[in-house]
Coordinates of C-alpha atoms and ligand atoms in Angstrom, one line a residue:
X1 CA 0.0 0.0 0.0
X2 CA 0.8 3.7 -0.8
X3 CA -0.4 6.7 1.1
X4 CA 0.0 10.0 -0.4
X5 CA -1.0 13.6 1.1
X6 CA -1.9 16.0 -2.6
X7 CA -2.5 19.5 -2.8
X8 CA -2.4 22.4 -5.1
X9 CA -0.2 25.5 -3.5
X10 CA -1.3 27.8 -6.1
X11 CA 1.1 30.4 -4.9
X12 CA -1.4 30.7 -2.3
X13 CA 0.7 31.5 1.4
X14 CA -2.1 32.0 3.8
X15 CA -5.8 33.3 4.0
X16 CA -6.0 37.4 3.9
X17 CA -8.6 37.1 6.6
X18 CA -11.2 39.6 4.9
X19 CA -15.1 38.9 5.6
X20 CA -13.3 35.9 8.5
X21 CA -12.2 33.9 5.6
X22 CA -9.3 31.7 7.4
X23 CA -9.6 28.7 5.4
X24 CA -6.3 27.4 4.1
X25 CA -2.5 28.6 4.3
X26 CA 0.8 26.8 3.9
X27 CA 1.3 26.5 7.7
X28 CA -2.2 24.9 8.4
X29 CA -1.6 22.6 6.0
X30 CA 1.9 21.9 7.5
X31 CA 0.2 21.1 10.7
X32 CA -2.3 18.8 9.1
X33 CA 0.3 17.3 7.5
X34 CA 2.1 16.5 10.4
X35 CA -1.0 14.8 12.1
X36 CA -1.9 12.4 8.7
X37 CA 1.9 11.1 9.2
X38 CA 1.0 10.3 12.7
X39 CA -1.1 8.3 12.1
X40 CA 0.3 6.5 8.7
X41 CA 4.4 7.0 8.8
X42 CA 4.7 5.8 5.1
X43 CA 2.9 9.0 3.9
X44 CA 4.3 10.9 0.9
X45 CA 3.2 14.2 0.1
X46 CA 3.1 15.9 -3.1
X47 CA 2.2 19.4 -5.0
X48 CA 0.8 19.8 -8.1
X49 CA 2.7 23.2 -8.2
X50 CA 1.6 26.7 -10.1
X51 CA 4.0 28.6 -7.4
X52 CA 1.8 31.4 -8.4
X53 CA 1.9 34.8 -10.2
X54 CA 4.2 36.7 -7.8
X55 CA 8.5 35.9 -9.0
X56 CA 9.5 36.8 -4.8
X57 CA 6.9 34.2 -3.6
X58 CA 8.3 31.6 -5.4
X59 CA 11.5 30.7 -2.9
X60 CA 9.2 30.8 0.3
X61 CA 6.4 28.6 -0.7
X62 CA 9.0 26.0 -2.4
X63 CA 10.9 26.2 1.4
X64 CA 8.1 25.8 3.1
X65 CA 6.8 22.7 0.6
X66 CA 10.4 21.4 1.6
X67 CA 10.0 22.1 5.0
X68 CA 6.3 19.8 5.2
X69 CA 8.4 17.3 3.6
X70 CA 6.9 17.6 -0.1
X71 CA 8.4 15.4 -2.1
X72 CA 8.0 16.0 -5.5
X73 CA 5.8 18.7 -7.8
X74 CA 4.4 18.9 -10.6
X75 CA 5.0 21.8 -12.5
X76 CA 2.0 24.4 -14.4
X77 CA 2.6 26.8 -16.7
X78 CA 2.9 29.7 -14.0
X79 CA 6.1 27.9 -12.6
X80 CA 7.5 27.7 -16.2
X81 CA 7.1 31.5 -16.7
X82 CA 9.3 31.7 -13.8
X83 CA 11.6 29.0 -14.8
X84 CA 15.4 30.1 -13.3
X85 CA 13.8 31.0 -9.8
X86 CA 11.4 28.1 -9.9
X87 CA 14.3 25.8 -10.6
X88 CA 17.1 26.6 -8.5
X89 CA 14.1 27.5 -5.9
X90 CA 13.2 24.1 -6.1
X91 CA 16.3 22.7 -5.9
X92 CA 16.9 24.5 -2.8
X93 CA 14.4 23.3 -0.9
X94 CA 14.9 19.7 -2.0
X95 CA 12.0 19.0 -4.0
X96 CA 11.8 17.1 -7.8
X97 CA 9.9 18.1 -10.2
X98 CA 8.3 17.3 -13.3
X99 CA 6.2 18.7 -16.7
X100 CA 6.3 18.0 -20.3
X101 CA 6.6 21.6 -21.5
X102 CA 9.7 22.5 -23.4
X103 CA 11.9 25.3 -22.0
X104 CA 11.1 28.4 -22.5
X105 CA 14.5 31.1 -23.1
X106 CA 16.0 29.1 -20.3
X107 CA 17.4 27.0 -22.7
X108 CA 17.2 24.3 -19.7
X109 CA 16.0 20.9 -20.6
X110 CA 12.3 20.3 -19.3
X111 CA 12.0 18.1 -16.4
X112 CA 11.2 15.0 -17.5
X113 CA 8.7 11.9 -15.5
X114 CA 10.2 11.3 -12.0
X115 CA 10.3 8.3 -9.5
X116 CA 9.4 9.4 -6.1
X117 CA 10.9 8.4 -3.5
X118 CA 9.5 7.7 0.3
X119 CA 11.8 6.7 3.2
X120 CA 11.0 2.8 2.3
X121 CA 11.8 3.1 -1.2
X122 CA 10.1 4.1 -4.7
X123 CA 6.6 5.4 -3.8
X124 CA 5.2 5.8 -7.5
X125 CA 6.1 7.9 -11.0
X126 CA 5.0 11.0 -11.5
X127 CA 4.3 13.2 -14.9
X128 CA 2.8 15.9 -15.8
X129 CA 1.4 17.7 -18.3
X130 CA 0.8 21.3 -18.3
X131 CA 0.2 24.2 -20.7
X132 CA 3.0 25.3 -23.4
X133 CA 3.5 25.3 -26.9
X134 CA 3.4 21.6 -27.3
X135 CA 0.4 20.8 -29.8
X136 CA -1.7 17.9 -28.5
X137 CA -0.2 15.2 -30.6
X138 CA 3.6 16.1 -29.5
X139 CA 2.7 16.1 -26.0
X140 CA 1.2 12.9 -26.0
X141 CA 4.2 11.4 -28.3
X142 CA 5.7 13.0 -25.3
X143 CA 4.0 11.6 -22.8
X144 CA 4.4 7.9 -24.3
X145 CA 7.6 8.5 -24.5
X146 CA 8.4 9.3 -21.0
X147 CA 6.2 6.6 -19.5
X148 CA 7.9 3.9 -21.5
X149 CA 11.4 4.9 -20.0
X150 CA 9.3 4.4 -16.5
X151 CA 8.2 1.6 -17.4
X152 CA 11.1 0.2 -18.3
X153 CA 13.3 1.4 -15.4
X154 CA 10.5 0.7 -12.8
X155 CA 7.8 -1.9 -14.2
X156 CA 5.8 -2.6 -11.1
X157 CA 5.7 1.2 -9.9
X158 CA 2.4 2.8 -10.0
X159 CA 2.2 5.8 -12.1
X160 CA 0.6 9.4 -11.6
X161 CA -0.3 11.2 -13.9
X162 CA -0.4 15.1 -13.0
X163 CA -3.1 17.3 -15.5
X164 CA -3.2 21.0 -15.6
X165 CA -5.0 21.0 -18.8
X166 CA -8.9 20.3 -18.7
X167 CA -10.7 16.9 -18.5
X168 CA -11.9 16.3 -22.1
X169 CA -8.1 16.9 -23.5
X170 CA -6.4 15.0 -20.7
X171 CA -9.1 12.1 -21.6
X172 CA -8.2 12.4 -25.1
X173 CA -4.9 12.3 -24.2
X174 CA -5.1 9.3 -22.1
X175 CA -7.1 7.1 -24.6
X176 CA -3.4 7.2 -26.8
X177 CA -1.7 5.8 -24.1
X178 CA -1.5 1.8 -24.5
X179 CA -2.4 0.0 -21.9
X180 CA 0.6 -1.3 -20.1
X181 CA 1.9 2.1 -19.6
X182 CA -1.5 3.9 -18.6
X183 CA -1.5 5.5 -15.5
X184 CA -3.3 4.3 -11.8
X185 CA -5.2 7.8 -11.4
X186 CA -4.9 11.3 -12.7
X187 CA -4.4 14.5 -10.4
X188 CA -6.8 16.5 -12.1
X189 CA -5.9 20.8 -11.5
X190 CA -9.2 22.2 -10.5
X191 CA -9.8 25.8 -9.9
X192 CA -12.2 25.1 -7.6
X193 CA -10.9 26.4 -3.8
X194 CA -13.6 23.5 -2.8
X195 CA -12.8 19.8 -2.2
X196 CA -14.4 17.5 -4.7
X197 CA -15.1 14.0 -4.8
X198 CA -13.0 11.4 -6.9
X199 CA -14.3 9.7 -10.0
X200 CA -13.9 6.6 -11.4
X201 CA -13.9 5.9 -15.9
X202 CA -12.9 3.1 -17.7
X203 CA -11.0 1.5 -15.0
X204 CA -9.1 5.2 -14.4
X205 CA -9.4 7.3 -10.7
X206 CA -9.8 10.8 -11.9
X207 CA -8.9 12.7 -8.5
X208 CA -10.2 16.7 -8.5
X209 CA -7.2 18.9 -6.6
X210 CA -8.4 22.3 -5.7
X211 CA -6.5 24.7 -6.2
X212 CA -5.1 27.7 -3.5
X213 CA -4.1 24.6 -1.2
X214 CA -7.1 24.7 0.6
X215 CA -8.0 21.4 0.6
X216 CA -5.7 18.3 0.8
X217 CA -6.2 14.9 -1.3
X218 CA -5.3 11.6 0.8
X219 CA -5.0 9.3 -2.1
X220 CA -4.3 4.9 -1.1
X221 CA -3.1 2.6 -3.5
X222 CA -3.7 -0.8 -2.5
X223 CA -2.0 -3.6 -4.5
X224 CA -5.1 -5.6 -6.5
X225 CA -5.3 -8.8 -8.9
X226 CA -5.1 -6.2 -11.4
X227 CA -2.6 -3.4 -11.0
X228 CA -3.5 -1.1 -8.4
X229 CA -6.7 0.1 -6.3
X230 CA -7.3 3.6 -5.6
X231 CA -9.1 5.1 -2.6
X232 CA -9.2 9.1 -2.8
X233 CA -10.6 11.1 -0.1
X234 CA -10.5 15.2 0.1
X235 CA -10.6 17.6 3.0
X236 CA -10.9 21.5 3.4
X237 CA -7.5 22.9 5.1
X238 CA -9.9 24.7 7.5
X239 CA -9.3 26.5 10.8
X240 CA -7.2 24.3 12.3
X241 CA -3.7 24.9 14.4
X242 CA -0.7 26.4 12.3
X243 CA 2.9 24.8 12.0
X244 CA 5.1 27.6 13.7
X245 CA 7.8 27.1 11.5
X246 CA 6.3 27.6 8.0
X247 CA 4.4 30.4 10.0
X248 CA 7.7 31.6 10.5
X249 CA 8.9 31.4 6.9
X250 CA 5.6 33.0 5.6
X251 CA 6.0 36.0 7.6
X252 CA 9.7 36.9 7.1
X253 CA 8.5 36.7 3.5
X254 CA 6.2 39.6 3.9
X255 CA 8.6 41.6 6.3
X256 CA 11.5 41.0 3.3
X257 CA 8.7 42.6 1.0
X258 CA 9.0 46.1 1.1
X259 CA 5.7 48.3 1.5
X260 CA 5.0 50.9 -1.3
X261 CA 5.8 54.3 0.0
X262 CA 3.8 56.3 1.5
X263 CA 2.9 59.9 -0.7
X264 CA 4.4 62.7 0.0
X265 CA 2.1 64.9 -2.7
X266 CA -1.3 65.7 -2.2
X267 CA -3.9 62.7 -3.1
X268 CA -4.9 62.8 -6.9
X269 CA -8.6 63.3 -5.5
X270 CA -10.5 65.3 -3.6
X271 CA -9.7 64.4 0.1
X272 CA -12.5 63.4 2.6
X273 CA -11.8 66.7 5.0
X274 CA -12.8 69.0 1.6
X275 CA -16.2 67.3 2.3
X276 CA -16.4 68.5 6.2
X277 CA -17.1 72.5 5.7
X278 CA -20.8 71.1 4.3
X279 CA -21.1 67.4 5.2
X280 CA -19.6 67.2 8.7
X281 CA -22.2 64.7 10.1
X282 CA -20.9 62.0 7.3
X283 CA -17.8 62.6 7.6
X284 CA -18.0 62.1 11.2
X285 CA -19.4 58.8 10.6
X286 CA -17.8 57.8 8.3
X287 CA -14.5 58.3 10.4
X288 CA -16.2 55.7 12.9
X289 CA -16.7 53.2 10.0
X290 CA -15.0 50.0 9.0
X291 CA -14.0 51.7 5.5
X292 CA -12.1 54.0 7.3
X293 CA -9.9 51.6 9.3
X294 CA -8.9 49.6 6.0
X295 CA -5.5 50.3 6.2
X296 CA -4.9 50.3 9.5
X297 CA -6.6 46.7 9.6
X298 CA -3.5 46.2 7.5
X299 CA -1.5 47.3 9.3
X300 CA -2.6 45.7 12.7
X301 CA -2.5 42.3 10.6
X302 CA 1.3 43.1 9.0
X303 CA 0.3 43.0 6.0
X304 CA 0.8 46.8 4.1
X305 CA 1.5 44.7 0.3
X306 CA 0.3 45.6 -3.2
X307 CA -1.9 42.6 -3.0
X308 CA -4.2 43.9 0.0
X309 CA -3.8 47.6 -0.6
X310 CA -5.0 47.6 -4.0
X311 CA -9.3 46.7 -1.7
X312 CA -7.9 48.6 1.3
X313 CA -6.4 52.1 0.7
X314 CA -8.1 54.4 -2.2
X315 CA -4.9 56.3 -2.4
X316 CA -3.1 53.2 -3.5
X317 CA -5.4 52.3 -6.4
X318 CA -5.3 55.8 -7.6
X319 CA -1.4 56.0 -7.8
X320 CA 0.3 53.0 -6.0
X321 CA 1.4 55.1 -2.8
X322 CA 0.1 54.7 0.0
X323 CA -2.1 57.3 1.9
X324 CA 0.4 59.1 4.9
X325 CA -1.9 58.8 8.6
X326 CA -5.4 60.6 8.8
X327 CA -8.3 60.1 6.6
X328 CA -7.6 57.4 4.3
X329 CA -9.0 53.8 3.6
X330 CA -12.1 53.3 1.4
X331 CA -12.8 57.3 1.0
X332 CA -15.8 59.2 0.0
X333 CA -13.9 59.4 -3.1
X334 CA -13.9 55.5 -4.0
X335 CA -17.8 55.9 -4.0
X336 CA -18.5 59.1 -5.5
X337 CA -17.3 60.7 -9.0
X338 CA -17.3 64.0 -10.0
X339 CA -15.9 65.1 -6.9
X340 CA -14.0 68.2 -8.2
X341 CA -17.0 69.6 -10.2
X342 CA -19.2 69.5 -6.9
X343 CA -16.6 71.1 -4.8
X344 CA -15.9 73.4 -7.8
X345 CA -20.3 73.8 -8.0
X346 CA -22.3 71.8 -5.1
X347 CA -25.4 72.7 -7.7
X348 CA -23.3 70.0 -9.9
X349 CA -24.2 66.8 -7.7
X350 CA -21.3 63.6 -7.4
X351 CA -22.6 60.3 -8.7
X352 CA -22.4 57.4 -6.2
X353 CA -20.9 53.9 -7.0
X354 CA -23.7 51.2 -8.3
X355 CA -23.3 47.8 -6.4
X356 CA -20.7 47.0 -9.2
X357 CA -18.6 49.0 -7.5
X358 CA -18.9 47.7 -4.1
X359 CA -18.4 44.1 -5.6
X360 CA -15.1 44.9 -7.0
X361 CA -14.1 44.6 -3.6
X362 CA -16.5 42.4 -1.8
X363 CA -16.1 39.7 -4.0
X364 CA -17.3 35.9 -3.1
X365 CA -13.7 35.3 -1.7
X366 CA -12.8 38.5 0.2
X367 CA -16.7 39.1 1.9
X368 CA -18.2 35.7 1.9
X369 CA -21.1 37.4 3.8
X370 CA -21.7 40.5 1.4
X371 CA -25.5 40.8 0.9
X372 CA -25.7 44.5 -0.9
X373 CA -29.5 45.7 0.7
X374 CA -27.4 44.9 4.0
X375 CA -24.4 46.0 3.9
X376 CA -25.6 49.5 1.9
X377 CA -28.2 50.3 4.7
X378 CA -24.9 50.7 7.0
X379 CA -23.2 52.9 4.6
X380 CA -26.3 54.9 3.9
X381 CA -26.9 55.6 7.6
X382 CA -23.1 56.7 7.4
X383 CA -23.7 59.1 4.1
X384 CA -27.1 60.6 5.7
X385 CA -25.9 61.7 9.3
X386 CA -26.3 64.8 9.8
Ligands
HEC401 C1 -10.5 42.0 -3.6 C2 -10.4 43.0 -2.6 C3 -9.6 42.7 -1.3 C4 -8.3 42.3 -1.3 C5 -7.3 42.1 -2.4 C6 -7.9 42.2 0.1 N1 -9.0 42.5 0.9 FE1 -9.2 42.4 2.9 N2 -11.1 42.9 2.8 C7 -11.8 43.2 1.7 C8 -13.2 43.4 2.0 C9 -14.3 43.7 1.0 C10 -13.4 43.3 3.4 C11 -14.6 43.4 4.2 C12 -15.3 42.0 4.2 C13 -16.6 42.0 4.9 O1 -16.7 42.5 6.1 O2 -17.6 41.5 4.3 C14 -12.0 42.9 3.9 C15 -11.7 42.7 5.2 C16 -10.5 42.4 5.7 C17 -10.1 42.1 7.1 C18 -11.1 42.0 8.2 C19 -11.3 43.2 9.0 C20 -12.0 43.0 10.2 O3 -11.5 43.2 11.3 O4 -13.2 42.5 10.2 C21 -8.8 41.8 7.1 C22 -8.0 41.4 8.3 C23 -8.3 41.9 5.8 N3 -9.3 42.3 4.9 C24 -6.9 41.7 5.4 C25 -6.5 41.6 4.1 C26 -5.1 41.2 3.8 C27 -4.1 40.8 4.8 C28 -5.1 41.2 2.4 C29 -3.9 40.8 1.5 C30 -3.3 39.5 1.8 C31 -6.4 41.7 1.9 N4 -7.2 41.9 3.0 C32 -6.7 41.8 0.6 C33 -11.3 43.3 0.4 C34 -10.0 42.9 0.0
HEC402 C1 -19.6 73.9 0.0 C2 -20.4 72.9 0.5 C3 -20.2 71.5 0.0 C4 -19.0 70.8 0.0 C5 -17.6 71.3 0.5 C6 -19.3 69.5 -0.4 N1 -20.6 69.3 -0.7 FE1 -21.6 67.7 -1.2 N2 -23.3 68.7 -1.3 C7 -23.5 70.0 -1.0 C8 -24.9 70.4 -1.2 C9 -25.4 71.8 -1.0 C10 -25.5 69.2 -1.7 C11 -27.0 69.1 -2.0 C12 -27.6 68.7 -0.7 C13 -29.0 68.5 -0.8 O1 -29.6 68.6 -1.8 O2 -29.6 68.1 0.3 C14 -24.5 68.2 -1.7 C15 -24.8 66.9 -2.1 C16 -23.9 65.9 -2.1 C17 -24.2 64.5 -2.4 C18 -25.5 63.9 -2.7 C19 -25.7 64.0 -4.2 C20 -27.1 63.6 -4.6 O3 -27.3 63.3 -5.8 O4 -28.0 63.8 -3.8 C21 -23.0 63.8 -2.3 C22 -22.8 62.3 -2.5 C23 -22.0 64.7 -1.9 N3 -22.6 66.0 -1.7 C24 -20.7 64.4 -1.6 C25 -19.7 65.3 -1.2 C26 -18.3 64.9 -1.0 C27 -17.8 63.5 -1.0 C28 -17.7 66.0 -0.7 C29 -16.2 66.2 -0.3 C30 -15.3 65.8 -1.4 C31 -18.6 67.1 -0.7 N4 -19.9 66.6 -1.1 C32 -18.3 68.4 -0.5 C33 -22.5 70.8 -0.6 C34 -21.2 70.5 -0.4
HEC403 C1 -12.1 49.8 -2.8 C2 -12.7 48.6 -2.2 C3 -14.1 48.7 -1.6 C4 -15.2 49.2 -2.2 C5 -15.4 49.8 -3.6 C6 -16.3 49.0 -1.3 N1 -15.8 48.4 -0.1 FE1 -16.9 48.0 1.6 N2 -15.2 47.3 2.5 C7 -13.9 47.3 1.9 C8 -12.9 46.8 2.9 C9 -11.5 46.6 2.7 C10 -13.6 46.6 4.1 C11 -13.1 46.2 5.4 C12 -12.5 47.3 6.1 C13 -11.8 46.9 7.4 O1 -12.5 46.4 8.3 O2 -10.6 47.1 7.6 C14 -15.1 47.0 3.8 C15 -16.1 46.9 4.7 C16 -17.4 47.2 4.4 C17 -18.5 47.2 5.4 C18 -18.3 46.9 6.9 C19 -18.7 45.4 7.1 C20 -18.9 45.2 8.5 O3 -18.4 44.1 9.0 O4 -19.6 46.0 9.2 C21 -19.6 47.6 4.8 C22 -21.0 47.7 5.3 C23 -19.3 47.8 3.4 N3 -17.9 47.6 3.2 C24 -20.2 48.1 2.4 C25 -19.8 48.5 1.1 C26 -20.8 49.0 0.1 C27 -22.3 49.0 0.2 C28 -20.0 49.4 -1.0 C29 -20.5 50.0 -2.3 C30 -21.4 51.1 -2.2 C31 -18.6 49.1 -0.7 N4 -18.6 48.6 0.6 C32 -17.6 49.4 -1.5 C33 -13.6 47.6 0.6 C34 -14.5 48.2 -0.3
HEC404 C1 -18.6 52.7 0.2 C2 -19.1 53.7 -0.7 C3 -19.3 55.1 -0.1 C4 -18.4 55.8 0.6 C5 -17.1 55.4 1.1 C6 -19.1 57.1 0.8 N1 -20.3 57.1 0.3 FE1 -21.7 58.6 0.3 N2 -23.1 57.4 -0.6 C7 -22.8 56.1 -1.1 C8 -24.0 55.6 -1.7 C9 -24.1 54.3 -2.4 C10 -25.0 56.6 -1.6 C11 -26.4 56.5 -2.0 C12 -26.6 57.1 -3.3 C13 -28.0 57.0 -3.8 O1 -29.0 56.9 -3.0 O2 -28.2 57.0 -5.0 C14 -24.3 57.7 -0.9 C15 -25.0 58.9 -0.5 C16 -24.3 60.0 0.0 C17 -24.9 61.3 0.3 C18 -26.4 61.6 0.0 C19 -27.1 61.3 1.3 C20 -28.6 61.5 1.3 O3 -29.0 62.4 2.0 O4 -29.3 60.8 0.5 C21 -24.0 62.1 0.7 C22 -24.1 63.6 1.2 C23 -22.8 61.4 0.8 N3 -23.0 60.1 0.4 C24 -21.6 61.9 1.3 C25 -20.4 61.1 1.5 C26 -19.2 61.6 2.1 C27 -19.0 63.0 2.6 C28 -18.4 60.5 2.2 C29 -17.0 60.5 2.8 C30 -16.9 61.0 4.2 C31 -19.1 59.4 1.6 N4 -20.3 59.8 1.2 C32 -18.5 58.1 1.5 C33 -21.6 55.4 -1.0 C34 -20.5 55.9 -0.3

């Protein structure tokens, strides 16, 4: 028997906490990680990679991979794009991995299918296939290819197969492959954030991996008359206890990230205290509302980055500083145009954001609780006090 621990980093380091969305992060899935060995010591753990779209993140999650004692990933386009950090990031950190995507200016050879490795010996291969400019036929010549040297180095191992294109191509794919080199399941990439149940077709496991890391595969391969039995079950990284170290590894990323400066120039927009002379009850509200603590929620949680400023702080969105102490956040001027002409003419009224506005911010992910008639009857009171 085989027991191996699957998940999909995604680049994704931790949860941002907006809307008390705490799902996920490298260093709960550490911890779980640590308590699935506990209980079954042969347990190999793997990644089906996309490191994500930010270069500087790249080192820390593949430490931190190396660090839960991931063994092997399979690359996705996004790592690929990256290819020199990804690499030597990898390499690092003591992790193999594999794609069938040439190089791209690199000039480095593509990693090719791998054997991994467990403390008690070969575990099971590993390929996979990801976006590039391969045309289907090539990759699955490829792919043929490469599992034929498997299965001639290793011809009782079990083979994944790793898929970061969709399902109707990879089964197209599949279907080429003759039989004594198919694979015992594929690791199908979701972008779902969800766990998903396995699926069995044609005597093949198809097994979902959601994406973001937030939910970890426990896949068992259990020797059968014929070939290999596969039982796949998926949970949600949830709330649960963080490892300290990873924790540790995640945050030193962020402090090694320097913040965006904050503006020395006055804001490109009309600033909320140009509002007080004639709106001095709203403003006053507004100063007691969540919108106007958005950075400093940032700050309280160490995390000032592009990534959260660009919801949190209007002055960043407008010209990627950030706003110096005082009034600043989500601003009267995130919600309402035509600021200058009213200030300039208060007979010349400022239009107010529609709900598409509020929902480029409170999306599904960020305000998993965002009902609009709700949450603009606390912002209206704000707007209306006199
Ligand atoms: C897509 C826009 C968006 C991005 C990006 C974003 N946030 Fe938020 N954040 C929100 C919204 C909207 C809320 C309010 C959610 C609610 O109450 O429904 C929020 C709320 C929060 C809260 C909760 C405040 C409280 O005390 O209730 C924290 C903490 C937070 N965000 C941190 C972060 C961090 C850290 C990042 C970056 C890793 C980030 N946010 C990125 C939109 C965003
Ligand atoms: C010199 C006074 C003055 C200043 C300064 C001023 N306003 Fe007004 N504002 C008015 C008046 C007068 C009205 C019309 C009020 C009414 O009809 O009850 C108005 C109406 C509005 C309305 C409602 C528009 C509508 O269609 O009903 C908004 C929104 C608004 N102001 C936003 C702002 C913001 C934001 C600022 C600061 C950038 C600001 N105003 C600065 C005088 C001012
Ligand atoms: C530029 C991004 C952005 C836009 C646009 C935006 N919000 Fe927000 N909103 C946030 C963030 C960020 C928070 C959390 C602030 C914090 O707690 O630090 C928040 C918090 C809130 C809260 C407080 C929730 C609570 O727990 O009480 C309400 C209500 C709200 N927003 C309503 C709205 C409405 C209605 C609109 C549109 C008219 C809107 N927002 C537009 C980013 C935005
Ligand atoms: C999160 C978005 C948001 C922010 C921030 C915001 N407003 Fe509003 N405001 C609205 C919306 C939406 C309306 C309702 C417009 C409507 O009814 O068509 C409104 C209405 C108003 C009105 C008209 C109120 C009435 O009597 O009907 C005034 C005045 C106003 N806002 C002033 C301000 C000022 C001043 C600020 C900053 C201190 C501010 N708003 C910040 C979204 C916002």
């Amino acid at each position: 028997m085989r027991t191996l621990a699957i998940a999909r980093t995604d680049g994704y380091l931790e949860p941002c906490g907006c809307g008390g969305q705490q799902a996920g992060g490298l260093a709960r899935r550490a911890q779980l990680l640590r308590d699935w060995r506990a209980e079954a010591a042969d347990l190999v753990a793997l990644d089906l990679g996309n490191f994500g779209s930010q270069p500087a993140a790249v080192p820390v999650v593949a430490r931190a991979l190396g660090a839960m004692g991931v063994l092997a990933c399979g690359t996705a386009a996004e790592d690929l794009a990256d290819y020199p950090t990804f690499t030597t990031a990898c390499r690092e950190a003591g992790l193999a991995h594999t794609s069938l995507v040439p190089p791209l200016e690199s000039g480095a050879a593509p990693p090719a299918a791998i054997v991994v490795s467990g403390p008690g010996g070969p575990v099971c291969g590993l390929l996979s296939l990801c976006f590039g400019s391969l045309a289907n036929a090539a990759l699955t010549a490829r792919a043929v290819d490469e599992l034929e040297r498997l299965h001639a180095a290793q011809p009782a191992l079990p083979v994944l197969l790793i898929s970061h294109r969709n399902v109707a191509t990879t089964e197209r794919l599949v279907a080429a492959i003759p039989g004594a080199l198919r694979p015992v399941a594929v690791l199908a990439a979701s972008d779902s954030n969800e766990p998903a149940p396995a699926w069995e077709r044609d005597g093949l496991w198809w097994v979902p991996v959601a994406q973001r890391g937030r939910a970890l595969v426990r896949l068992r391969l259990v020797r059968a008359a014929a070939g290999w039995e596969v039982r796949a079950t998926a949970v949600l990284v949830a709330d649960g206890p963080r490892d300290v170290a990873v924790q540790a590894m995640v945050d030193d990323y962020h402090r090694s990230t320097a913040p965006p400066p904050v503006a020395s120039t006055p804001a490109p927009y009309p600033p909320v205290t140009a509002c007080v002379p004639c709106h001095s009850g709203a403003v006053k509200a507004w100063r007691q509302q969540p919108h106007a603590h958005a950075v400093e929620t940032l700050e309280q949680a160490g995390r000032l980055q592009a990534g959260c400023l660009r919801c949190h702080d209007e002055r960043f969105r407008r010209d990627g500083q950030r706003s110096p102490a005082g009034d600043r956040g989500i601003e009267c001027a995130t919600c309402h145009d035509a600021l200058a002409d009213h200030l300039a003419n208060t007979q010349r009224r400022p239009s107010s954001g529609a709900r598409a506005a509020c929902e480029g911010c409170h999306t599904a992910e960020n305000s998993p609780h965002w009902d609009h008639p709700t949450y603009l009857t606390k912002i209206l009171a704000a707007c209306r006090a006199r």
